[in-house]
Short mmCIF file of C-alpha atoms and ligand atoms in Angstrom, two decimals:
data_model
loop_
_atom_site.label_atom_id
_atom_site.label_comp_id
_atom_site.label_asym_id
_atom_site.label_seq_id
_atom_site.Cartn_x
_atom_site.Cartn_y
_atom_site.Cartn_z
CA MET A 1 103.77 123.52 95.62
CA SER A 2 106.38 125.83 95.16
CA SER A 3 107.40 127.11 98.41
CA HIS A 4 106.91 125.42 101.60
CA ALA A 5 106.36 126.80 104.97
CA ILE A 6 108.72 123.51 106.11
CA LEU A 7 112.45 124.50 105.97
CA PRO A 8 113.19 121.76 103.45
CA ARG A 9 116.27 119.65 103.42
CA SER A 10 117.07 120.58 99.75
CA PHE A 11 115.41 124.15 98.27
CA THR A 12 115.69 122.07 94.55
CA LYS A 13 113.97 118.76 95.25
CA GLN A 14 110.22 118.39 94.69
CA TYR A 15 109.18 116.52 97.63
CA PRO A 16 105.77 114.38 97.39
CA VAL A 17 103.54 114.34 100.15
CA ALA A 18 103.18 111.46 102.03
CA ALA A 19 99.67 110.47 103.03
CA ARG A 20 99.34 107.20 104.91
CA ALA A 21 101.74 103.98 105.24
CA HIS A 22 101.13 100.47 106.08
CA GLY A 23 103.75 97.79 106.40
CA ALA A 24 106.78 98.37 103.96
CA ARG A 25 104.27 100.60 101.84
CA ILE A 26 104.09 104.62 102.12
CA TRP A 27 101.60 106.33 99.89
CA ASP A 28 101.47 110.15 98.75
CA THR A 29 98.48 112.29 98.51
CA GLN A 30 98.28 111.34 94.64
CA GLY A 31 97.92 107.78 95.41
CA ARG A 32 101.34 106.54 94.30
CA GLU A 33 102.63 103.86 96.41
CA TYR A 34 106.18 103.65 97.36
CA ILE A 35 107.98 100.53 98.66
CA ASP A 36 110.27 101.27 101.39
CA LEU A 37 113.38 99.49 100.96
CA SER A 38 115.16 101.66 103.02
CA GLY A 39 113.11 102.03 106.31
CA SER A 40 113.19 105.35 105.52
CA ALA A 41 116.26 106.33 106.65
CA VAL A 42 116.45 102.65 108.59
CA VAL A 43 113.90 103.42 110.87
CA ASN A 44 110.70 101.16 109.98
CA PHE A 45 111.50 97.94 111.69
CA ILE A 46 108.13 96.50 112.48
CA GLY A 47 105.87 98.06 109.64
CA PHE A 48 103.55 100.43 109.54
CA GLY A 49 100.05 100.45 110.65
CA ASN A 50 100.33 98.42 114.29
CA ASP A 51 97.36 99.48 115.61
CA THR A 52 98.33 98.02 119.03
CA VAL A 53 101.16 100.33 119.32
CA VAL A 54 98.93 103.23 118.05
CA GLN A 55 96.25 102.57 120.89
CA ALA A 56 99.26 101.96 123.56
CA MET A 57 100.21 105.60 122.70
CA ALA A 58 96.53 106.95 122.64
CA GLU A 59 96.08 105.81 125.92
CA GLN A 60 98.79 106.91 127.19
CA ALA A 61 98.36 110.36 125.74
CA SER A 62 95.00 110.53 127.46
CA ARG A 63 95.97 109.04 130.86
CA LEU A 64 99.40 111.08 131.43
CA PRO A 65 100.70 112.66 128.18
CA PHE A 66 103.90 114.23 130.04
CA VAL A 67 105.94 114.92 133.13
CA HIS A 68 109.19 116.36 133.53
CA SER A 69 111.72 114.13 134.84
CA SER A 70 113.18 116.71 137.37
CA GLN A 71 109.55 116.43 139.39
CA PHE A 72 108.48 112.49 138.20
CA THR A 73 109.01 109.44 137.12
CA SER A 74 106.23 107.46 135.28
CA GLU A 75 105.11 104.01 135.32
CA ILE A 76 105.38 103.60 131.89
CA ALA A 77 109.37 104.69 131.79
CA GLU A 78 110.16 102.45 134.51
CA HIS A 79 108.63 99.45 132.81
CA PHE A 80 110.01 100.09 129.32
CA ALA A 81 113.46 100.80 131.09
CA ALA A 82 113.07 97.32 132.64
CA GLU A 83 112.19 95.89 129.13
CA VAL A 84 115.08 97.70 127.37
CA LEU A 85 117.57 96.36 130.06
CA ASP A 86 116.52 92.83 129.85
CA PHE A 87 116.56 93.13 125.79
CA ALA A 88 120.12 94.50 126.14
CA GLY A 89 121.09 91.32 127.98
CA PRO A 90 122.76 90.35 131.02
CA ALA A 91 125.67 92.67 130.12
CA PHE A 92 123.23 95.33 131.04
CA GLU A 93 121.64 93.47 134.58
CA GLY A 94 121.53 96.33 137.14
CA GLY A 95 122.37 99.09 134.81
CA ALA A 96 119.92 101.74 133.62
CA VAL A 97 118.53 103.90 130.76
CA PHE A 98 118.19 107.54 129.52
CA PHE A 99 115.62 107.75 127.04
CA THR A 100 115.42 110.65 124.35
CA CYS A 101 114.09 112.17 121.65
CA GLY A 102 116.53 110.63 118.82
CA GLY A 103 120.00 109.22 118.03
CA SER A 104 121.50 112.59 117.89
CA GLU A 105 120.33 113.44 121.87
CA ALA A 106 121.42 109.91 122.93
CA VAL A 107 124.62 110.12 121.22
CA GLU A 108 125.42 113.38 123.06
CA THR A 109 124.08 111.59 126.28
CA ALA A 110 126.23 109.28 125.93
CA LEU A 111 129.46 111.71 125.30
CA LYS A 112 128.46 113.25 128.77
CA LEU A 113 128.05 110.42 130.39
CA ALA A 114 131.51 108.92 129.49
CA ARG A 115 132.98 112.20 130.67
CA GLN A 116 131.11 112.36 134.14
CA PHE A 117 132.14 108.77 134.66
CA GLN A 118 135.31 109.54 134.36
CA VAL A 119 135.42 112.46 136.56
CA GLU A 120 133.36 110.69 139.36
CA THR A 121 136.04 108.05 139.06
CA GLY A 122 139.03 110.35 139.77
CA HIS A 123 140.11 110.93 136.05
CA PRO A 124 139.17 114.54 135.63
CA ASP A 125 141.93 114.65 132.79
CA ARG A 126 140.23 112.69 130.68
CA CYS A 127 138.21 114.18 128.60
CA GLU A 128 138.40 113.52 124.62
CA ILE A 129 136.40 110.71 123.02
CA ILE A 130 138.18 109.21 120.20
CA SER A 131 135.98 107.74 117.02
CA ARG A 132 136.69 106.66 113.06
CA GLN A 133 136.66 108.34 110.13
CA GLN A 134 133.70 107.65 107.64
CA ALA A 135 131.30 107.29 110.97
CA TYR A 136 128.11 109.02 111.23
CA HIS A 137 127.05 109.81 115.21
CA GLY A 138 124.16 112.55 114.58
CA SER A 139 123.69 115.95 113.55
CA THR A 140 124.01 118.28 116.65
CA LEU A 141 127.65 119.61 117.41
CA GLY A 142 129.04 116.64 119.93
CA ALA A 143 127.70 114.09 117.61
CA LEU A 144 129.16 115.85 114.63
CA ALA A 145 132.55 116.28 116.66
CA VAL A 146 132.62 112.35 116.95
CA SER A 147 131.39 111.92 113.39
CA GLY A 148 133.60 111.14 110.25
CA ASN A 149 130.77 112.17 107.84
CA LEU A 150 132.95 114.86 105.48
CA SER A 151 129.58 116.39 104.25
CA ARG A 152 127.54 116.67 107.00
CA ARG A 153 130.42 118.19 109.21
CA GLU A 154 132.69 120.20 107.15
CA ILE A 155 131.29 123.65 107.45
CA TYR A 156 130.81 123.17 111.28
CA LEU A 157 134.21 122.07 111.58
CA PRO A 158 135.22 125.62 113.24
CA MET A 159 133.08 124.92 115.83
CA VAL A 160 133.45 121.92 117.03
CA ARG A 161 136.31 120.16 119.07
CA GLU A 162 138.24 117.79 117.20
CA PHE A 163 139.81 114.61 118.68
CA GLU A 164 140.99 111.73 116.62
CA HIS A 165 139.51 109.52 114.49
CA ILE A 166 140.91 106.34 113.24
CA ARG A 167 140.60 104.28 110.47
CA ILE A 168 137.72 102.16 109.84
CA PRO A 169 138.29 98.40 108.37
CA TYR A 170 136.37 98.42 104.94
CA CYS A 171 137.11 94.97 103.29
CA TYR A 172 136.00 95.81 100.11
CA ARG A 173 139.04 98.46 99.82
CA CYS A 174 141.24 97.03 102.52
CA GLU A 175 144.28 98.99 102.91
CA PHE A 176 146.37 95.96 104.19
CA SER A 177 147.29 92.75 102.51
CA CYS A 178 145.47 90.79 104.94
CA GLU A 179 148.27 87.78 104.08
CA LEU A 180 146.96 86.11 107.70
CA GLY A 181 143.22 86.64 106.55
CA CYS A 182 141.02 89.19 108.18
CA ASP A 183 142.37 88.26 111.78
CA ASP A 184 145.70 90.42 110.53
CA CYS A 185 143.90 93.59 109.29
CA GLY A 186 141.41 93.41 112.19
CA ARG A 187 143.84 93.77 114.44
CA LYS A 188 145.70 96.23 112.63
CA TYR A 189 142.77 98.45 112.37
CA ALA A 190 142.27 97.97 116.26
CA ASP A 191 145.67 98.72 116.97
CA ASP A 192 144.87 102.27 115.67
CA LEU A 193 142.99 102.85 118.66
CA ARG A 194 146.02 102.04 120.85
CA HIS A 195 148.04 104.58 118.97
CA ALA A 196 145.10 107.18 119.19
CA ILE A 197 145.31 106.34 122.92
CA GLU A 198 148.68 106.98 123.26
CA HIS A 199 148.66 110.19 121.36
CA SER A 200 146.00 111.23 123.60
CA ALA A 201 148.35 111.07 126.88
CA GLY A 202 146.25 110.09 129.35
CA ARG A 203 143.36 112.40 128.15
CA ALA A 204 141.05 109.65 126.24
CA ALA A 205 137.64 109.17 128.00
CA ALA A 206 135.72 106.87 125.58
CA PHE A 207 135.67 105.20 122.11
CA ILE A 208 132.57 105.38 120.22
CA GLY A 209 131.72 103.35 116.94
CA GLU A 210 128.89 101.58 115.33
CA PRO A 211 129.24 98.32 115.35
CA ILE A 212 128.30 97.88 111.57
CA SER A 213 129.07 101.07 109.64
CA GLY A 214 125.67 102.94 108.80
CA ALA A 215 125.06 105.64 106.13
CA THR A 216 128.35 107.14 105.55
CA LEU A 217 130.16 103.80 104.82
CA GLY A 218 127.35 101.63 104.35
CA ALA A 219 126.68 98.33 105.92
CA VAL A 220 130.64 97.28 106.53
CA ALA A 221 130.52 94.57 109.14
CA PRO A 222 134.38 94.33 110.21
CA PRO A 223 136.33 91.24 110.51
CA PRO A 224 135.30 89.11 113.53
CA ILE A 225 138.22 90.00 115.49
CA TYR A 226 137.95 93.67 115.35
CA TRP A 227 135.43 94.69 117.92
CA PRO A 228 136.68 92.05 120.79
CA ALA A 229 140.12 93.78 120.01
CA ILE A 230 138.80 97.26 120.42
CA ALA A 231 136.98 95.99 123.60
CA SER A 232 140.06 94.61 125.23
CA ILE A 233 141.98 97.86 124.36
CA CYS A 234 139.80 99.88 125.65
CA LYS A 235 139.32 98.12 128.99
CA GLU A 236 143.08 98.24 129.25
CA HIS A 237 143.53 101.96 129.20
CA GLY A 238 140.61 102.59 130.94
CA LEU A 239 138.16 104.04 128.06
CA LEU A 240 134.65 103.37 128.22
CA LEU A 241 133.28 101.53 124.86
CA ILE A 242 130.02 103.23 123.26
CA ALA A 243 128.48 101.47 120.53
CA ASP A 244 126.46 103.40 118.57
CA GLU A 245 123.68 101.32 117.77
CA VAL A 246 121.15 104.03 116.51
CA MET A 247 120.94 102.01 113.13
CA THR A 248 121.91 98.72 114.16
CA GLY A 249 119.98 97.91 117.56
CA PHE A 250 116.75 96.50 118.35
CA GLY A 251 116.72 93.94 115.77
CA ARG A 252 118.07 95.37 112.68
CA THR A 253 120.96 92.91 111.84
CA GLY A 254 119.53 89.80 113.43
CA ARG A 255 120.65 90.00 116.73
CA ASN A 256 119.13 92.28 119.25
CA PHE A 257 122.09 94.41 119.16
CA ALA A 258 124.56 94.27 116.74
CA MET A 259 127.87 93.57 118.82
CA ASP A 260 125.67 90.74 120.21
CA HIS A 261 127.56 89.15 116.81
CA TRP A 262 130.97 89.28 118.83
CA ASN A 263 129.70 88.47 122.14
CA VAL A 264 130.92 92.38 123.11
CA ALA A 265 129.56 94.15 125.85
CA PRO A 266 130.04 97.90 125.61
CA ASP A 267 129.75 99.80 128.82
CA ILE A 268 127.12 102.45 127.01
CA LEU A 269 124.86 101.24 124.05
CA VAL A 270 122.91 104.12 122.16
CA ALA A 271 119.82 103.18 120.57
CA GLY A 272 117.16 105.07 118.34
CA LYS A 273 115.34 104.59 115.01
CA GLY A 274 113.90 100.94 114.99
CA ILE A 275 113.60 101.55 119.22
CA GLY A 276 110.29 103.40 118.13
CA SER A 277 110.11 102.19 114.47
CA GLY A 278 108.96 105.64 113.42
CA TYR A 279 105.86 105.67 115.81
CA ALA A 280 107.78 107.83 118.11
CA PRO A 281 110.46 110.13 118.54
CA LEU A 282 112.81 107.94 121.04
CA GLY A 283 116.70 107.02 121.19
CA ALA A 284 117.72 105.57 124.33
CA VAL A 285 121.41 105.18 126.05
CA ILE A 286 121.58 101.95 127.88
CA VAL A 287 124.35 102.31 130.49
CA SER A 288 125.80 99.56 132.16
CA ALA A 289 126.02 99.17 136.20
CA ARG A 290 129.51 99.93 136.78
CA VAL A 291 128.53 103.31 134.82
CA VAL A 292 125.74 103.84 136.48
CA ASP A 293 127.11 103.33 139.81
CA ALA A 294 130.10 105.56 139.65
CA LEU A 295 127.23 108.38 139.66
CA ARG A 296 125.53 107.32 142.05
CA LYS A 297 128.35 106.67 144.45
CA GLY A 298 129.69 109.91 143.82
CA SER A 299 128.41 113.03 143.08
CA GLY A 300 124.99 111.26 142.97
CA MET A 301 123.58 113.38 140.23
CA LEU A 302 123.56 113.11 136.39
CA ILE A 303 124.70 116.47 135.25
CA HIS A 304 122.25 116.70 131.68
CA GLY A 305 118.98 116.36 130.66
CA PHE A 306 116.47 117.07 128.11
CA THR A 307 113.03 118.63 128.57
CA TYR A 308 111.18 115.67 126.83
CA ASN A 309 113.38 112.66 128.10
CA ALA A 310 111.58 109.80 128.88
CA HIS A 311 108.09 111.01 127.35
CA PRO A 312 105.43 108.91 128.40
CA VAL A 313 103.81 108.72 124.63
CA SER A 314 107.12 107.61 123.54
CA MET A 315 107.62 105.27 126.14
CA ALA A 316 104.37 103.51 125.42
CA ALA A 317 105.43 103.26 121.71
CA GLY A 318 108.64 101.95 122.58
CA SER A 319 107.32 99.14 124.62
CA ALA A 320 104.42 98.28 122.15
CA VAL A 321 106.96 98.05 119.52
CA LEU A 322 109.18 95.96 121.62
CA ALA A 323 106.67 93.57 122.56
CA HIS A 324 105.76 93.42 118.81
CA ILE A 325 109.52 92.43 118.03
CA ARG A 326 109.46 89.71 120.77
CA GLU A 327 105.77 88.41 119.77
CA MET A 328 106.83 88.16 116.14
CA GLU A 329 110.22 87.17 116.61
CA LEU A 330 111.08 89.58 114.41
CA VAL A 331 114.95 89.72 115.37
CA GLN A 332 114.92 86.00 114.33
CA ALA A 333 113.21 86.86 111.09
CA ALA A 334 115.66 89.15 110.36
CA ASP A 335 118.88 87.02 110.64
CA SER A 336 120.44 86.72 107.50
CA GLU A 337 121.36 83.22 108.12
CA HIS A 338 118.28 81.60 109.29
CA GLY A 339 115.59 84.24 109.41
CA SER A 340 112.38 84.02 106.92
CA ILE A 341 113.07 87.69 105.45
CA GLY A 342 116.72 88.45 106.18
CA GLN A 343 118.05 85.28 104.54
CA ALA A 344 115.69 85.62 101.49
CA PHE A 345 116.42 89.50 101.42
CA MET A 346 120.15 89.18 101.24
CA GLN A 347 119.78 86.36 98.62
CA ALA A 348 118.29 88.77 96.45
CA LEU A 349 120.03 91.07 96.93
CA HIS A 350 123.37 88.95 95.70
CA LEU A 351 121.50 88.74 92.50
CA LEU A 352 121.97 92.06 91.75
CA GLU A 353 126.16 91.25 91.70
CA GLU A 354 125.48 90.25 87.89
CA ILE A 355 124.87 94.03 87.02
CA GLU A 356 128.31 95.46 85.82
CA ALA A 357 128.15 98.87 88.04
CA VAL A 358 127.63 96.28 91.49
CA GLY A 359 130.91 96.87 92.85
CA ASP A 360 130.17 94.89 96.43
CA VAL A 361 126.94 93.94 98.14
CA ARG A 362 127.37 93.65 101.89
CA GLY A 363 125.70 93.89 105.25
CA LEU A 364 123.99 91.60 107.73
CA GLY A 365 120.24 91.29 108.90
CA LEU A 366 118.43 93.96 107.22
CA LEU A 367 120.77 96.44 106.83
CA HIS A 368 122.56 96.05 103.50
CA ALA A 369 124.60 98.38 100.84
CA VAL A 370 125.32 98.44 97.33
CA GLU A 371 128.63 99.99 96.28
CA PHE A 372 128.54 100.83 92.72
CA VAL A 373 131.81 100.96 90.75
CA ARG A 374 132.56 102.24 87.15
CA ASP A 375 134.88 99.52 86.67
CA ARG A 376 134.69 96.17 88.20
CA ALA A 377 138.04 94.77 87.95
CA THR A 378 139.86 98.08 89.17
CA ARG A 379 137.34 98.84 91.67
CA GLU A 380 137.20 102.51 90.33
CA ALA A 381 134.49 104.58 91.70
CA TYR A 382 132.47 106.38 89.70
CA PRO A 383 133.26 110.27 89.27
CA ALA A 384 131.78 112.23 92.31
CA ALA A 385 130.26 114.84 90.01
CA LEU A 386 128.09 111.97 88.48
CA LYS A 387 126.50 111.82 91.72
CA PHE A 388 125.72 107.97 90.67
CA SER A 389 124.04 106.75 93.74
CA GLY A 390 121.67 109.55 93.43
CA LYS A 391 120.68 108.48 89.74
CA VAL A 392 120.35 104.90 91.15
CA ALA A 393 117.77 106.64 93.88
CA ALA A 394 116.17 108.72 91.24
CA ALA A 395 115.69 105.88 88.97
CA ALA A 396 114.26 103.70 91.75
CA LEU A 397 111.95 105.95 92.89
CA LYS A 398 110.60 106.80 89.59
CA ARG A 399 109.64 102.74 89.48
CA GLY A 400 108.04 103.34 93.16
CA VAL A 401 111.29 102.14 95.58
CA LEU A 402 112.55 103.80 98.61
CA THR A 403 116.56 103.58 99.22
CA TYR A 404 118.74 105.48 100.73
CA PRO A 405 121.50 106.82 98.56
CA MET A 406 124.96 108.38 99.73
CA GLN A 407 128.29 109.44 98.39
CA GLY A 408 131.68 109.18 99.76
CA SER A 409 131.84 105.72 101.21
CA ILE A 410 135.77 105.69 99.98
CA ASP A 411 136.87 108.92 101.71
CA GLY A 412 134.05 111.28 102.17
CA THR A 413 134.08 112.23 98.50
CA ARG A 414 134.38 109.66 96.18
CA GLY A 415 132.26 106.51 95.99
CA ASP A 416 128.90 105.55 95.82
CA HIS A 417 126.31 103.35 97.74
CA ILE A 418 122.61 102.93 98.28
CA LEU A 419 121.91 102.06 102.00
CA LEU A 420 118.70 99.15 102.20
CA ALA A 421 116.91 98.61 105.35
CA PRO A 422 113.16 97.68 105.20
CA PRO A 423 111.07 96.73 108.02
CA ALA A 424 110.96 92.81 108.72
CA VAL A 425 107.53 92.76 106.88
CA GLU A 426 105.77 92.22 103.63
CA LEU A 427 108.80 89.90 101.97
CA ASP A 428 107.07 89.46 98.55
CA ARG A 429 106.83 93.10 98.18
CA LEU A 430 110.73 93.52 99.37
CA LEU A 431 111.63 90.97 96.67
CA GLU A 432 109.54 92.73 93.95
CA ALA A 433 111.68 96.11 95.01
CA VAL A 434 115.06 94.24 94.75
CA HIS A 435 114.11 93.44 91.28
CA LEU A 436 112.84 96.89 90.43
CA LEU A 437 116.02 98.11 92.00
CA GLY A 438 118.13 96.02 89.53
CA ASP A 439 116.27 97.65 86.78
CA ALA A 440 117.48 101.29 88.09
CA ILE A 441 120.69 100.32 88.33
CA ARG A 442 120.98 99.23 84.70
CA GLU A 443 119.23 102.67 83.97
CA ALA A 444 121.70 104.70 85.88
CA SER A 445 124.35 103.05 84.63
CA ASP A 446 123.38 103.15 80.86
CA GLN A 447 122.90 106.98 81.67
CA ALA A 448 126.36 107.51 83.07
CA ALA A 449 128.00 105.40 80.04
CA ARG A 450 126.60 107.92 77.70
CA SER A 451 127.46 110.88 79.94
C1 PLP B 1 124.97 105.59 113.59
C2 PLP B 1 123.95 106.55 114.13
N1 PLP B 1 124.04 107.37 115.30
C3 PLP B 1 123.34 108.76 115.54
C4 PLP B 1 122.10 109.07 114.32
C5 PLP B 1 121.89 110.22 114.75
O1 PLP B 1 120.20 110.11 114.86
P1 PLP B 1 119.40 110.85 114.77
O2 PLP B 1 119.17 111.48 113.20
O3 PLP B 1 117.87 110.42 115.22
O4 PLP B 1 119.48 112.39 115.40
C6 PLP B 1 122.17 108.05 113.42
C7 PLP B 1 121.47 108.89 112.30
O5 PLP B 1 121.41 108.22 111.21
C8 PLP B 1 123.25 107.01 112.98
O6 PLP B 1 123.03 106.43 111.88
#
């Protein structure tokens, strides 16, 4: 087909037409099979083709497809909210959940909630959100304002309000000499927040970050000291801590939420992607009791809303997905240290390190990235014009393997990586796909060497 009624992401790319999906695989209308090593875009966690989820959605759609949240709540929304709070752990006891249709809406909600919290608690000057370079928080204008992904935000910059973006820990290319090990640099990166708060002169309302970086930097986990240090700086200075767990939440990294790796309890947790595992458009803002109480005792209003928040069919999907995650112990399965799938997947990925073009393999659970380098000794990246990660993704696709390629890992322009985040199912297929990925990387580096 040469032209489409759908406005495409790219006018030059030929998109296969997807026909069906099961487990970790998708088939197109030509009958070609793809192994989904990236969970599409870090979405599919439980595997496709789950009849229980589909039935729950169908039953809900037939009984009560929709109510508007200004007029009704629904049994399924109340039920799922209670389940999500329980899944988020004791720090969210007495809290509440605001459901959205995806990650960007959830981030927007969290930013506005942080502002409203500050106003309700007597700090009307606090209106700035500090965030990090090389982060991605979504495509709406507020989410883009706090994102650091250069290519996704550059042309919109004149339309967004800019707040401070601090540096992000990046062990493979750390800016510090780390004489005291990672504690040293972890503290220094966290201290950037302290300085940004000072610059904001009393206007900082919140700090937002991805606990483990997502698309932009590619699955970098910070030094263990980093998030506890950030949390204590936020507390000391009256900022809310917003953890954007759109990619990392709901088991993806081998914990319910990635912040659990460091026992850090944010004030607001933002979820998306894995919460619905692709069965329905769904995101969530999980809010601690302190923030909810501020609104309840203050104006008594949430000055925000979407037509489709807490959509009953999405609620039914989310609840059935979570039940499946719990029943099949998929969070444990995804754990990279002891998990049945996470550990084997990580070990297989590390075998790719024998390929010269592989500079770094990193990540946790079922969220990993492979960063490519032209020269391993100096860690020199491929020239951006070569589009190396795109070449790897194309070579992988040729072999029926889906990946999530990104450029600009180092500074928004230089640096190539692919993100790998499969569902916690069909381990044999995933291992086969990692093997094929190795061949794809070799093919791309041979091509690069010839160019
Ligand atoms: C960390 C993070 N936050 C927010 C978003 C935006 O989510 P959505 O694309 O569902 O709007 C994304 C999407 O990739 C993300 O990775």
